[in-house]
Amino acid sequence: MPVRETEREVVLTHPTDDTTSVHILKYGATVYSWKLKSEEQLWLSTAAKLDGSKPVRGGIPLVFPVFGKNETDEYLSKLPQHGLARNSTWEFLGQTKENPPTAQFGLKPEISNPELTKLWPMDFLLILTVELGPDYLKTAIEVENTSSSKELKFNWLFHTYFRIEDIEGTMVSNLAGMKVYDQLLKESYVDKHPVVTFNEETDVIYQNVSPERAIQIVDKGVQIHTLKRYNLPDTVVWNPWVEKSRGMADFEPKTGYQQMICIEPGHVHDFVTLAPGKKWDAYQLLCKEELKYQAIQ
Ligand SMILES: O=P(O)(O)OC[C@H]1O[C@@H](O)[C@H](O)[C@@H](O)[C@@H]1O
């Protein structure tokens, strides 16, 4: 059975390899597990809530219509951190392809978290497409402005928690030479380091990262994850380290920061603005590839 639906979730299993699967919770349309040949690729907190009581700590939460906490926009500033998509139950729209197994989920104001749509009274339709390849996972988003008169202004981000062996032996490549905004220091600079390494809390936004660049997560010299992007110019790199993990009730075990790194492709440095009736789309592709160092142009 390549697609199985339960009340809570949808599970896709690859037809030629049943050890390759993806679990998508209807709450937030959150991918919370992706196994490739039996090996889990994503990090999920052991205290993550999968019952719809709060956004999932781990997997791939979806961030829309605002990244972080907005303080200036009349409506977006009323929403909680990271918006309303991860706190709403999406509709399973069905399977759209047998092989690679592909499923779609939809969200519109009528079914979104009513407490939050009250604060942000906009018209929109989101369609998430999850495609499980034999050796990749693609998550694609289409945003439509369904209003006949108002512009739709939003951020989008795939908040992907990658599973790693050991944060201190991990490097993230191909971001060298990019302009970066450090959310902790509240400063912008150009990152001249050939690779990103970790030895403290990290919360940075790389801007205008060329779509040609495949971002690679490297463990002791070996590529373990490759992230490709379409129409997502910004990349957030986040690891909460010791203190911040301690402060998050749903982050367990407390040493879990050593086994995770969030590399989050998005459109967050500025907003996407869609005229009435218009659509915007983007995707992230998680795969494995040979280690490739892409020089600074
Ligand atoms: O705790 P949340 O709302 O899931 O956010 C987790 C992190 O998400 C990251 O995307 C942000 O850059 C961080 O600032 C934030 O702490």
PDB file of N, CA and C in Angstrom, residues 197-246:
ATOM      1  N   THR A 197      30.572  25.901  10.860  1.00  0.00           N
ATOM      2  CA  THR A 197      30.768  24.882  11.907  1.00  0.00           C
ATOM      3  C   THR A 197      30.048  25.364  13.166  1.00  0.00           C
ATOM      4  N   PHE A 198      29.920  24.497  14.161  1.00  0.00           N
ATOM      5  CA  PHE A 198      29.062  24.809  15.307  1.00  0.00           C
ATOM      6  C   PHE A 198      29.772  24.549  16.629  1.00  0.00           C
ATOM      7  N   ASN A 199      29.788  25.583  17.489  1.00  0.00           N
ATOM      8  CA  ASN A 199      30.270  25.350  18.853  1.00  0.00           C
ATOM      9  C   ASN A 199      29.526  26.222  19.858  1.00  0.00           C
ATOM     10  N   GLU A 200      28.385  26.768  19.423  1.00  0.00           N
ATOM     11  CA  GLU A 200      27.536  27.571  20.301  1.00  0.00           C
ATOM     12  C   GLU A 200      26.178  27.750  19.628  1.00  0.00           C
ATOM     13  N   GLU A 201      25.236  28.413  20.350  1.00  0.00           N
ATOM     14  CA  GLU A 201      23.921  28.658  19.744  1.00  0.00           C
ATOM     15  C   GLU A 201      24.097  29.424  18.435  1.00  0.00           C
ATOM     16  N   THR A 202      23.362  28.999  17.422  1.00  0.00           N
ATOM     17  CA  THR A 202      23.471  29.622  16.091  1.00  0.00           C
ATOM     18  C   THR A 202      22.074  29.914  15.580  1.00  0.00           C
ATOM     19  N   ASP A 203      21.858  31.134  15.101  1.00  0.00           N
ATOM     20  CA  ASP A 203      20.541  31.494  14.563  1.00  0.00           C
ATOM     21  C   ASP A 203      20.757  32.598  13.528  1.00  0.00           C
ATOM     22  N   VAL A 204      21.008  32.171  12.288  1.00  0.00           N
ATOM     23  CA  VAL A 204      21.405  33.123  11.248  1.00  0.00           C
ATOM     24  C   VAL A 204      20.574  32.938   9.984  1.00  0.00           C
ATOM     25  N   ILE A 205      20.433  34.032   9.234  1.00  0.00           N
ATOM     26  CA  ILE A 205      19.693  33.972   7.968  1.00  0.00           C
ATOM     27  C   ILE A 205      20.645  34.341   6.829  1.00  0.00           C
ATOM     28  N   TYR A 206      20.954  33.376   5.958  1.00  0.00           N
ATOM     29  CA  TYR A 206      21.743  33.659   4.752  1.00  0.00           C
ATOM     30  C   TYR A 206      20.789  34.206   3.706  1.00  0.00           C
ATOM     31  N   GLN A 207      21.219  35.270   3.025  1.00  0.00           N
ATOM     32  CA  GLN A 207      20.320  35.919   2.063  1.00  0.00           C
ATOM     33  C   GLN A 207      20.773  35.710   0.626  1.00  0.00           C
ATOM     34  N   ASN A 208      19.767  35.620  -0.263  1.00  0.00           N
ATOM     35  CA  ASN A 208      20.037  35.505  -1.701  1.00  0.00           C
ATOM     36  C   ASN A 208      21.020  34.395  -2.033  1.00  0.00           C
ATOM     37  N   VAL A 209      20.786  33.229  -1.487  1.00  0.00           N
ATOM     38  CA  VAL A 209      21.654  32.086  -1.777  1.00  0.00           C
ATOM     39  C   VAL A 209      21.233  31.556  -3.148  1.00  0.00           C
ATOM     40  N   SER A 210      22.174  31.575  -4.091  1.00  0.00           N
ATOM     41  CA  SER A 210      21.839  31.195  -5.466  1.00  0.00           C
ATOM     42  C   SER A 210      21.204  29.807  -5.518  1.00  0.00           C
ATOM     43  N   PRO A 211      20.152  29.647  -6.349  1.00  0.00           N
ATOM     44  CA  PRO A 211      19.501  28.331  -6.436  1.00  0.00           C
ATOM     45  C   PRO A 211      20.441  27.256  -6.977  1.00  0.00           C
ATOM     46  N   GLU A 212      21.544  27.699  -7.607  1.00  0.00           N
ATOM     47  CA  GLU A 212      22.534  26.732  -8.137  1.00  0.00           C
ATOM     48  C   GLU A 212      23.288  26.033  -7.016  1.00  0.00           C
ATOM     49  N   ARG A 213      23.300  26.651  -5.845  1.00  0.00           N
ATOM     50  CA  ARG A 213      24.082  26.077  -4.751  1.00  0.00           C
ATOM     51  C   ARG A 213      23.308  24.992  -4.033  1.00  0.00           C
ATOM     52  N   ALA A 214      23.868  23.790  -3.997  1.00  0.00           N
ATOM     53  CA  ALA A 214      23.280  22.724  -3.195  1.00  0.00           C
ATOM     54  C   ALA A 214      23.924  22.867  -1.817  1.00  0.00           C
ATOM     55  N   ILE A 215      23.112  22.996  -0.782  1.00  0.00           N
ATOM     56  CA  ILE A 215      23.673  23.124   0.569  1.00  0.00           C
ATOM     57  C   ILE A 215      23.902  21.712   1.094  1.00  0.00           C
ATOM     58  N   GLN A 216      25.122  21.460   1.579  1.00  0.00           N
ATOM     59  CA  GLN A 216      25.428  20.095   2.008  1.00  0.00           C
ATOM     60  C   GLN A 216      25.786  20.047   3.485  1.00  0.00           C
ATOM     61  N   ILE A 217      25.282  19.025   4.151  1.00  0.00           N
ATOM     62  CA  ILE A 217      25.612  18.795   5.557  1.00  0.00           C
ATOM     63  C   ILE A 217      26.630  17.667   5.566  1.00  0.00           C
ATOM     64  N   VAL A 218      27.773  17.983   6.144  1.00  0.00           N
ATOM     65  CA  VAL A 218      28.919  17.087   6.042  1.00  0.00           C
ATOM     66  C   VAL A 218      29.315  16.641   7.444  1.00  0.00           C
ATOM     67  N   ASP A 219      29.427  15.329   7.632  1.00  0.00           N
ATOM     68  CA  ASP A 219      29.812  14.797   8.941  1.00  0.00           C
ATOM     69  C   ASP A 219      31.200  14.190   8.819  1.00  0.00           C
ATOM     70  N   LYS A 220      32.143  14.779   9.508  1.00  0.00           N
ATOM     71  CA  LYS A 220      33.546  14.325   9.486  1.00  0.00           C
ATOM     72  C   LYS A 220      34.008  14.015   8.058  1.00  0.00           C
ATOM     73  N   GLY A 221      33.737  14.966   7.178  1.00  0.00           N
ATOM     74  CA  GLY A 221      34.225  14.841   5.799  1.00  0.00           C
ATOM     75  C   GLY A 221      33.302  14.078   4.866  1.00  0.00           C
ATOM     76  N   VAL A 222      32.211  13.508   5.397  1.00  0.00           N
ATOM     77  CA  VAL A 222      31.320  12.719   4.532  1.00  0.00           C
ATOM     78  C   VAL A 222      29.978  13.442   4.387  1.00  0.00           C
ATOM     79  N   GLN A 223      29.502  13.573   3.137  1.00  0.00           N
ATOM     80  CA  GLN A 223      28.202  14.200   2.887  1.00  0.00           C
ATOM     81  C   GLN A 223      27.101  13.310   3.454  1.00  0.00           C
ATOM     82  N   ILE A 224      26.237  13.889   4.317  1.00  0.00           N
ATOM     83  CA  ILE A 224      25.123  13.070   4.804  1.00  0.00           C
ATOM     84  C   ILE A 224      23.765  13.599   4.350  1.00  0.00           C
ATOM     85  N   HIS A 225      23.653  14.898   4.040  1.00  0.00           N
ATOM     86  CA  HIS A 225      22.404  15.425   3.502  1.00  0.00           C
ATOM     87  C   HIS A 225      22.742  16.494   2.464  1.00  0.00           C
ATOM     88  N   THR A 226      21.948  16.538   1.400  1.00  0.00           N
ATOM     89  CA  THR A 226      22.075  17.610   0.407  1.00  0.00           C
ATOM     90  C   THR A 226      20.701  18.252   0.247  1.00  0.00           C
ATOM     91  N   LEU A 227      20.687  19.588   0.248  1.00  0.00           N
ATOM     92  CA  LEU A 227      19.432  20.331   0.177  1.00  0.00           C
ATOM     93  C   LEU A 227      19.449  21.199  -1.072  1.00  0.00           C
ATOM     94  N   LYS A 228      18.459  20.965  -1.957  1.00  0.00           N
ATOM     95  CA  LYS A 228      18.330  21.818  -3.143  1.00  0.00           C
ATOM     96  C   LYS A 228      17.053  22.621  -3.009  1.00  0.00           C
ATOM     97  N   ARG A 229      17.016  23.779  -3.685  1.00  0.00           N
ATOM     98  CA  ARG A 229      15.878  24.678  -3.488  1.00  0.00           C
ATOM     99  C   ARG A 229      15.422  25.303  -4.791  1.00  0.00           C
ATOM    100  N   TYR A 230      14.148  25.593  -4.868  1.00  0.00           N
ATOM    101  CA  TYR A 230      13.633  26.361  -5.996  1.00  0.00           C
ATOM    102  C   TYR A 230      12.808  27.520  -5.434  1.00  0.00           C
ATOM    103  N   ASN A 231      13.149  28.732  -5.868  1.00  0.00           N
ATOM    104  CA  ASN A 231      12.398  29.944  -5.498  1.00  0.00           C
ATOM    105  C   ASN A 231      12.426  30.249  -3.998  1.00  0.00           C
ATOM    106  N   LEU A 232      13.465  29.775  -3.316  1.00  0.00           N
ATOM    107  CA  LEU A 232      13.601  30.035  -1.870  1.00  0.00           C
ATOM    108  C   LEU A 232      14.976  30.665  -1.649  1.00  0.00           C
ATOM    109  N   PRO A 233      15.068  31.997  -1.721  1.00  0.00           N
ATOM    110  CA  PRO A 233      16.373  32.652  -1.743  1.00  0.00           C
ATOM    111  C   PRO A 233      17.110  32.693  -0.400  1.00  0.00           C
ATOM    112  N   ASP A 234      16.397  32.527   0.709  1.00  0.00           N
ATOM    113  CA  ASP A 234      17.039  32.664   2.019  1.00  0.00           C
ATOM    114  C   ASP A 234      17.189  31.286   2.686  1.00  0.00           C
ATOM    115  N   THR A 235      18.197  31.182   3.545  1.00  0.00           N
ATOM    116  CA  THR A 235      18.399  29.922   4.266  1.00  0.00           C
ATOM    117  C   THR A 235      18.714  30.243   5.719  1.00  0.00           C
ATOM    118  N   VAL A 236      17.878  29.743   6.611  1.00  0.00           N
ATOM    119  CA  VAL A 236      18.110  29.926   8.043  1.00  0.00           C
ATOM    120  C   VAL A 236      18.899  28.718   8.546  1.00  0.00           C
ATOM    121  N   VAL A 237      19.911  28.982   9.349  1.00  0.00           N
ATOM    122  CA  VAL A 237      20.679  27.905   9.984  1.00  0.00           C
ATOM    123  C   VAL A 237      20.501  28.085  11.484  1.00  0.00           C
ATOM    124  N   TRP A 238      19.975  27.051  12.149  1.00  0.00           N
ATOM    125  CA  TRP A 238      19.614  27.190  13.569  1.00  0.00           C
ATOM    126  C   TRP A 238      20.009  25.952  14.363  1.00  0.00           C
ATOM    127  N   ASN A 239      20.715  26.198  15.457  1.00  0.00           N
ATOM    128  CA  ASN A 239      20.912  25.152  16.464  1.00  0.00           C
ATOM    129  C   ASN A 239      20.798  25.827  17.830  1.00  0.00           C
ATOM    130  N   PRO A 240      19.906  25.323  18.686  1.00  0.00           N
ATOM    131  CA  PRO A 240      19.638  26.025  19.953  1.00  0.00           C
ATOM    132  C   PRO A 240      20.721  25.851  21.024  1.00  0.00           C
ATOM    133  N   TRP A 241      21.578  24.865  20.856  1.00  0.00           N
ATOM    134  CA  TRP A 241      22.647  24.577  21.820  1.00  0.00           C
ATOM    135  C   TRP A 241      22.075  24.343  23.233  1.00  0.00           C
ATOM    136  N   VAL A 242      22.899  24.507  24.284  1.00  0.00           N
ATOM    137  CA  VAL A 242      22.534  24.021  25.620  1.00  0.00           C
ATOM    138  C   VAL A 242      21.408  24.829  26.281  1.00  0.00           C
ATOM    139  N   GLU A 243      21.612  26.133  26.433  1.00  0.00           N
ATOM    140  CA  GLU A 243      20.670  26.954  27.223  1.00  0.00           C
ATOM    141  C   GLU A 243      19.293  27.024  26.582  1.00  0.00           C
ATOM    142  N   LYS A 244      19.265  27.292  25.281  1.00  0.00           N
ATOM    143  CA  LYS A 244      17.984  27.457  24.596  1.00  0.00           C
ATOM    144  C   LYS A 244      17.204  26.132  24.612  1.00  0.00           C
ATOM    145  N   SER A 245      17.899  24.997  24.447  1.00  0.00           N
ATOM    146  CA  SER A 245      17.215  23.692  24.495  1.00  0.00           C
ATOM    147  C   SER A 245      16.586  23.490  25.866  1.00  0.00           C
ATOM    148  N   ARG A 246      17.310  23.889  26.900  1.00  0.00           N
ATOM    149  CA  ARG A 246      16.800  23.745  28.280  1.00  0.00           C
ATOM    150  C   ARG A 246      15.484  24.489  28.467  1.00  0.00           C
TER     151      ARG A 246
END
